[in-house]
XYZ file of C-alpha atoms in Angstrom:
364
model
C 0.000 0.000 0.000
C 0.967 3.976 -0.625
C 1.215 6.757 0.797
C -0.543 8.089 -2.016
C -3.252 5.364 -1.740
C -4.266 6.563 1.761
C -5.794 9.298 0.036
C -9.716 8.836 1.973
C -9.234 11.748 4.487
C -12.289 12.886 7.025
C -15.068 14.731 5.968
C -13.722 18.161 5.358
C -14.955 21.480 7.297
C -17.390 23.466 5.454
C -14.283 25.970 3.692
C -11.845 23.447 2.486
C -14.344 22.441 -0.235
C -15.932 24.298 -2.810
C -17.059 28.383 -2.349
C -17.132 28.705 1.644
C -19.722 31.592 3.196
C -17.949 33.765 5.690
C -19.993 31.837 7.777
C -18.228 28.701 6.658
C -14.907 30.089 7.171
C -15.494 31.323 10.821
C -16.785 27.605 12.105
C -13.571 26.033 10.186
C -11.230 28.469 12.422
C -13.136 28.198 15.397
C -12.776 24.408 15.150
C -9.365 24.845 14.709
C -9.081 26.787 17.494
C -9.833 23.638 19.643
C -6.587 21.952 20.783
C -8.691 19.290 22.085
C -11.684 18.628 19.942
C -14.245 15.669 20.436
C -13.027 12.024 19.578
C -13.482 11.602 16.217
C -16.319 9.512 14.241
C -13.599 8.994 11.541
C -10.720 6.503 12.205
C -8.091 4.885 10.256
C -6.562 1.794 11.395
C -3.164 0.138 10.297
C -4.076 -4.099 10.573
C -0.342 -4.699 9.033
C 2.464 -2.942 9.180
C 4.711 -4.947 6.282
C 3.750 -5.562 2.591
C 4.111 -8.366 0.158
C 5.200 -5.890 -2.662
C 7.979 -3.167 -2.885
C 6.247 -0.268 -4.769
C 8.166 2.314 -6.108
C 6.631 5.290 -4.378
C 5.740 3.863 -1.035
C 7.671 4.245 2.289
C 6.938 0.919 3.847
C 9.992 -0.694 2.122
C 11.889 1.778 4.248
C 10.361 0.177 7.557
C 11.739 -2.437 10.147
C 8.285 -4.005 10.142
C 8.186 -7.742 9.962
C 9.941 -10.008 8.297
C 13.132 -10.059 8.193
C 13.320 -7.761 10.691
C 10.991 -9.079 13.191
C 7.785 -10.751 13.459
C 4.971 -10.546 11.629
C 3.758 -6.693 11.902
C -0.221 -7.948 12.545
C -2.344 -6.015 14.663
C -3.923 -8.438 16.911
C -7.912 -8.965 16.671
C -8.241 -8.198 20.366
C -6.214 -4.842 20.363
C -8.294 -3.953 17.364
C -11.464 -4.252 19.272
C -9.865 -2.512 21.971
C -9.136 0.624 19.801
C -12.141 0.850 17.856
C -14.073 0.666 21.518
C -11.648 3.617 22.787
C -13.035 5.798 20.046
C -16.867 5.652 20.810
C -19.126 6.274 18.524
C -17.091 5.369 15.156
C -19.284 6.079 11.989
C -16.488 5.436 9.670
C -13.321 2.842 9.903
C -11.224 2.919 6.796
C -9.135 -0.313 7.674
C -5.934 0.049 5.887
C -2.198 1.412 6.492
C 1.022 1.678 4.100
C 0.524 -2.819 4.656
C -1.451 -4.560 2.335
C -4.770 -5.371 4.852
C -5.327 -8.633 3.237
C -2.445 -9.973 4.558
C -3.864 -10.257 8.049
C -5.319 -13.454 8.302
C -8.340 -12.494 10.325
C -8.619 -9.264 8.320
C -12.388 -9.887 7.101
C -13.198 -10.859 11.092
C -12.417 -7.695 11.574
C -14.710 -6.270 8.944
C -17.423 -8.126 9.566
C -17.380 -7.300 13.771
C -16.989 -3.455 12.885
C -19.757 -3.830 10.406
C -21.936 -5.110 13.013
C -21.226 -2.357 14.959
C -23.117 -0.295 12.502
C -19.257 1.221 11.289
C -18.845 1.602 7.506
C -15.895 -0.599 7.048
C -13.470 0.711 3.986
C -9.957 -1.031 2.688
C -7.077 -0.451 -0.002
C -5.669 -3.573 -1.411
C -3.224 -4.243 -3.990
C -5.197 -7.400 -5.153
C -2.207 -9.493 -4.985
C -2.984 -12.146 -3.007
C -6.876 -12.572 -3.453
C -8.357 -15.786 -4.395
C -12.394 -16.833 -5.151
C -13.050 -17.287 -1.648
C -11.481 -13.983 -0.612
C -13.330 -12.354 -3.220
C -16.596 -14.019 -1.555
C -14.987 -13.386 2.293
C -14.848 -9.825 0.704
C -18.771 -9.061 -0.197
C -19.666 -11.481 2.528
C -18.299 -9.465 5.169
C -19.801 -6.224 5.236
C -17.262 -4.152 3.553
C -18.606 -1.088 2.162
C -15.887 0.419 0.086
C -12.896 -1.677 -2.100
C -9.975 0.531 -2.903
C -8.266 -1.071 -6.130
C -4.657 0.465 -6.669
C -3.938 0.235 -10.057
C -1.453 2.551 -11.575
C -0.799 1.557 -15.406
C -2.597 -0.043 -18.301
C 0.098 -2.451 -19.730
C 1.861 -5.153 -17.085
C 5.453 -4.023 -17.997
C 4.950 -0.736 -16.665
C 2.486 -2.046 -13.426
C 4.921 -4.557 -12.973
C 7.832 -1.858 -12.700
C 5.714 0.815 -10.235
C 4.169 -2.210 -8.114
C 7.543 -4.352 -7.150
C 6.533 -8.120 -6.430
C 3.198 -7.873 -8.446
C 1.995 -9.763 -11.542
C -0.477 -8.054 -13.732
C -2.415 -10.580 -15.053
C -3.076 -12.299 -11.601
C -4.080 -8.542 -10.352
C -6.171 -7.749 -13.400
C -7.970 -11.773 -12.567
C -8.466 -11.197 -9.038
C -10.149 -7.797 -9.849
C -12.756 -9.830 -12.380
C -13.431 -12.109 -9.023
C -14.145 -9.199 -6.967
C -16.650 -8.299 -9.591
C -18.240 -11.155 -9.904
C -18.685 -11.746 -6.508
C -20.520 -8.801 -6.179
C -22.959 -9.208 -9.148
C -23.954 -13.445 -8.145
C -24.155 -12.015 -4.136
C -26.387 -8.599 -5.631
C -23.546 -6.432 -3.349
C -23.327 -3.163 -2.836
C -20.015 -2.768 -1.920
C -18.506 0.149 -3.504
C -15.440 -0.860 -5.948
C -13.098 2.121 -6.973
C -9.723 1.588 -8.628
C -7.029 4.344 -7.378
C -4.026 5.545 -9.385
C -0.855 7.303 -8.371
C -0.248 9.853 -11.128
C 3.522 10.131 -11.861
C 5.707 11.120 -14.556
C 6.176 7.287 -15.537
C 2.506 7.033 -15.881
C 1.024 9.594 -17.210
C 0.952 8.611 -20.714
C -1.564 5.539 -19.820
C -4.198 7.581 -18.008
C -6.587 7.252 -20.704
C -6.061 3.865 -21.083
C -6.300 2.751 -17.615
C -9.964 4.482 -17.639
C -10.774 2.238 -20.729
C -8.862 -1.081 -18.931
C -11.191 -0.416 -15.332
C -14.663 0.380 -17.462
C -13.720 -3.079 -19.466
C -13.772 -4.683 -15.879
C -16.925 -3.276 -14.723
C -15.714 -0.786 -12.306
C -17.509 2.480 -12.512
C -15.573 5.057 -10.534
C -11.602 5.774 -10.231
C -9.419 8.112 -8.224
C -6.398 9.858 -9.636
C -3.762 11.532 -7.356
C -0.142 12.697 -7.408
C 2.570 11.692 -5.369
C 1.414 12.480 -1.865
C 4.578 13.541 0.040
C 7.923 14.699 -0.846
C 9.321 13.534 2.430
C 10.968 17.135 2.630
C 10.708 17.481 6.450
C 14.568 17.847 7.767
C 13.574 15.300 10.304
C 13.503 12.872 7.772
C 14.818 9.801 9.448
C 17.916 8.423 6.967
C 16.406 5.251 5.658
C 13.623 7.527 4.295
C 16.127 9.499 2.026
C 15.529 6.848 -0.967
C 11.502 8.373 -1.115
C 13.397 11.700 -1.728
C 15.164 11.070 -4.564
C 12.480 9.092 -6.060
C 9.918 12.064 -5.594
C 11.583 14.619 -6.926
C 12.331 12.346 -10.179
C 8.722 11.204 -10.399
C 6.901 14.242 -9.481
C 4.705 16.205 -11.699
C 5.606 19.391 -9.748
C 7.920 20.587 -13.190
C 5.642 19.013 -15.744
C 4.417 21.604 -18.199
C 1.148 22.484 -17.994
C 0.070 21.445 -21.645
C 1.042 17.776 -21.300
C -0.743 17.588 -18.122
C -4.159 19.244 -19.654
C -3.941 17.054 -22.741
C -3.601 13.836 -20.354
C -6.476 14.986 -18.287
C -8.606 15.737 -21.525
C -7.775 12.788 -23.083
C -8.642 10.875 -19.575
C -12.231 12.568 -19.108
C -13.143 11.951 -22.674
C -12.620 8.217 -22.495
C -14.792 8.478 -19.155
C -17.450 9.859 -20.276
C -17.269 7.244 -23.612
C -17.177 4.798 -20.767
C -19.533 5.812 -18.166
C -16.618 6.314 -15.467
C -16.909 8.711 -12.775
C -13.377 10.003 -13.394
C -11.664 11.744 -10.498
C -8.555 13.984 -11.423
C -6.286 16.096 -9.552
C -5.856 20.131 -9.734
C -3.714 21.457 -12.515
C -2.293 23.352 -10.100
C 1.136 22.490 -9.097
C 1.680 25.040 -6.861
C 0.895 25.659 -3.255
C -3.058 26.908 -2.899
C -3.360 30.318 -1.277
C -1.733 30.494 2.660
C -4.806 31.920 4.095
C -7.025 29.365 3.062
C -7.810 26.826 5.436
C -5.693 23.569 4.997
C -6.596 20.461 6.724
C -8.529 19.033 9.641
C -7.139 15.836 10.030
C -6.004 15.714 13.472
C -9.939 17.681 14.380
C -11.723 15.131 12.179
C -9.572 12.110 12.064
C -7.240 9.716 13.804
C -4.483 7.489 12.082
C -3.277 4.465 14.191
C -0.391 2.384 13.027
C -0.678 -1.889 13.939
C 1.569 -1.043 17.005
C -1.025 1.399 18.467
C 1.116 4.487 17.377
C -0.799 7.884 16.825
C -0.119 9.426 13.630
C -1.752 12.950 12.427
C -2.614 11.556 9.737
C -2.191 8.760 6.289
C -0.151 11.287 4.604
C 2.573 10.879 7.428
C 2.770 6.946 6.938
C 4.804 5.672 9.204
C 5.004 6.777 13.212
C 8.769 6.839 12.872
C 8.649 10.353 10.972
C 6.473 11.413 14.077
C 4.034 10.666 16.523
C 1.742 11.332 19.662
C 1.662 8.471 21.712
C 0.811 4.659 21.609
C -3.282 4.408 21.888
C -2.985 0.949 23.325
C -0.608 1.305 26.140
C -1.750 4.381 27.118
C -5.672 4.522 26.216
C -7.030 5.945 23.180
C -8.189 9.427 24.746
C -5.033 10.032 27.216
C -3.123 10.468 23.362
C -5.957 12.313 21.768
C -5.969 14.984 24.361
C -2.566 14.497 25.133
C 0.168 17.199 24.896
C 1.842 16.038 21.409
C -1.420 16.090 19.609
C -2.645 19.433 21.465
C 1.116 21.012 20.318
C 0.307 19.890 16.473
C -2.771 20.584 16.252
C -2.101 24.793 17.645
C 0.671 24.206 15.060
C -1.858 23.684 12.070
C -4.565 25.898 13.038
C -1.441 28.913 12.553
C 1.303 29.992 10.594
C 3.991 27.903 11.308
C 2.626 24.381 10.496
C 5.124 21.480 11.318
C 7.807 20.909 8.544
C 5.688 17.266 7.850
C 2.656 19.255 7.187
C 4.449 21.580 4.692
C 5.813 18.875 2.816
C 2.150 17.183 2.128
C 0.726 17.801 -1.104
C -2.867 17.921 1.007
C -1.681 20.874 3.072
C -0.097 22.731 0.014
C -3.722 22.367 -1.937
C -2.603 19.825 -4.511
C -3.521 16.810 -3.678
């Protein structure tokens, strides 16, 4: 799993989207003005902390998760149930991390007791190591939301971004999935996300005919999410750097980007795909405007329990607030390192990880 596939952020305050009343814009910076805000209804939650694959743009190859480092980086089932009962009242649980999900082996368990719970249950997977039965475990279990990452049309060039993967298995898998869905008369919500990189770009339009041909109706594009700027970078990190600034569409002229995009939305609408794209804007959005809400809205927990502002950070080793299951998940929430970060945000100086994230800067 990405960075950049961890896109799913909380529902934004009423001026981050669209044209904002004055109105609007008052609520967002009084809510931002509250170092310690409610526990939110919107939680993210890391099952695995390691990953079958080694894809280009994502950080967890970086991490001493797992194998061979350790043991298996699992979240155990009981310290899941223990964090999504911290949080109260949970109306959405988006259960992924930079891991793939599906490698947990109780991973649709803990779907199905969330759903129960009345929690809309989402997930990212990279489809890798799905089967017919998972595909049934997977409309069976009361997932609402399937997060496909797919990033290129043709398997040499998937095969290059995603490390470890094989296109046609991916590409199969994905025709289970849908099939599942139609024989069980699901409604579980399949998307297909791509990372948008210089690499890529030339096969946006035909990854929008490749997911239509499958059946899949809506897809996601994003840039890179992070250019792992922050000086606090920890060393092993430095390789996410280099590959960012060669990958990003930060320098990419403009007309090659609006001919992609063109080209992209025309074979949508040909194929009835609710097409997604990113601003054309490279550039950092206007510094008065109001920039996030993650750490208001939402709360990003890593397998070990580790407090994270938010998916865009990744990995608790750049930085983080506490561990929610040794000491409780509100003692962190309202704890000093989230109250510090949050006063941070809500003003001018924004930590160096936050002005490095392509969400912050309006881009994403």
């Amino acid at each position: 799993m990405t960075l950049a596939d961890l896109a799913p952020h909380p529902s934004p305050l009423p001026s981050s989207q669209g044209e904002a009343s004055a109105s609007d814009a008052g609520e967002a910076r009084a809510y931002r003005r509250q170092s310690m805000p409610p526990l939110p209804r919107f939680v993210q939650i890391e099952p695995v902390g390691q990953c079958n694959l080694r894809c280009q743009m994502c950080a967890v190859q970086f991490r001493k998760d797992g194998p061979p480092h350790g043991p298996l980086a699992f979240l155990a089932f009981d310290d899941f149930k223990r964090l999504v009962e911290g949080f109260g009242d949970i109306d959405e649980l988006q259960l992924q991390g930079l891991g793939e999900p599906t490698m947990h082996p109780q991973f649709f368990e803990m779907v199905a007791w969330a759903s129960a719970r009345g929690i809309r249950v989402s997930t990212n997977s990279n489809l890798t190591l799905w089967s017919e039965r998972r595909a049934r475990q997977c409309v069976e279990s009361g997932l609402s939301a399937l997060h496909v990452s797919l990033d290129a049309a043709t398997p040499a060039l998937y095969e290059r971004i995603r490390r470890g993967a094989h296109f046609p298995k991916v590409m199969r898998n994905l025709r289970r999935v849908m099939t599942a869905r139609r024989a069980c008369g699901s409604a579980l919500h399949v998307r297909v996300v791509t990372v948008l990189m210089r690499q890529n770009l030339h096969e946006l339009p035909a990854i929008v005919r490749l997911v239509s041909a499958e059946g899949v109706r809506d897809m996601f594009v994003q840039y890179l999410c992070h250019d792992f700027e922050e000086h606090s970078l920890p060393d092993e990190y430095r390789p996410m750097r280099d590959f960012v600034h060669g990958q990003t569409l930060d320098e990419m002229p403009r007309e090659a980007l609006v001919a992609a995009f063109e080209a992209a939305r025309t074979e949508a609408a040909r194929c009835d795909v609710n097409l997604r794209l990113p601003t054309l804007e490279r550039r950092a959005a206007d510094a008065s405007a109001p920039r996030c809400d993650w750490p208001w809205r939402g709360a990003y927990v890593s397998y070990r329990g580790d407090a994270m502002p938010c998916c865009m950070v990744g990995t608790p080793d750049r930085i983080n607030f506490g561990n929610m299951l040794e000491q409780g998940v509100l003692r962190v929430w309202d704890g000093a390192g989230y109250r510090r970060f949050r006063e941070q945000l809500a003003g001018d100086e924004p930590s160096p990880i936050c002005r490095s994230c392509s969400l912050y800067r309006g881009i994403f």
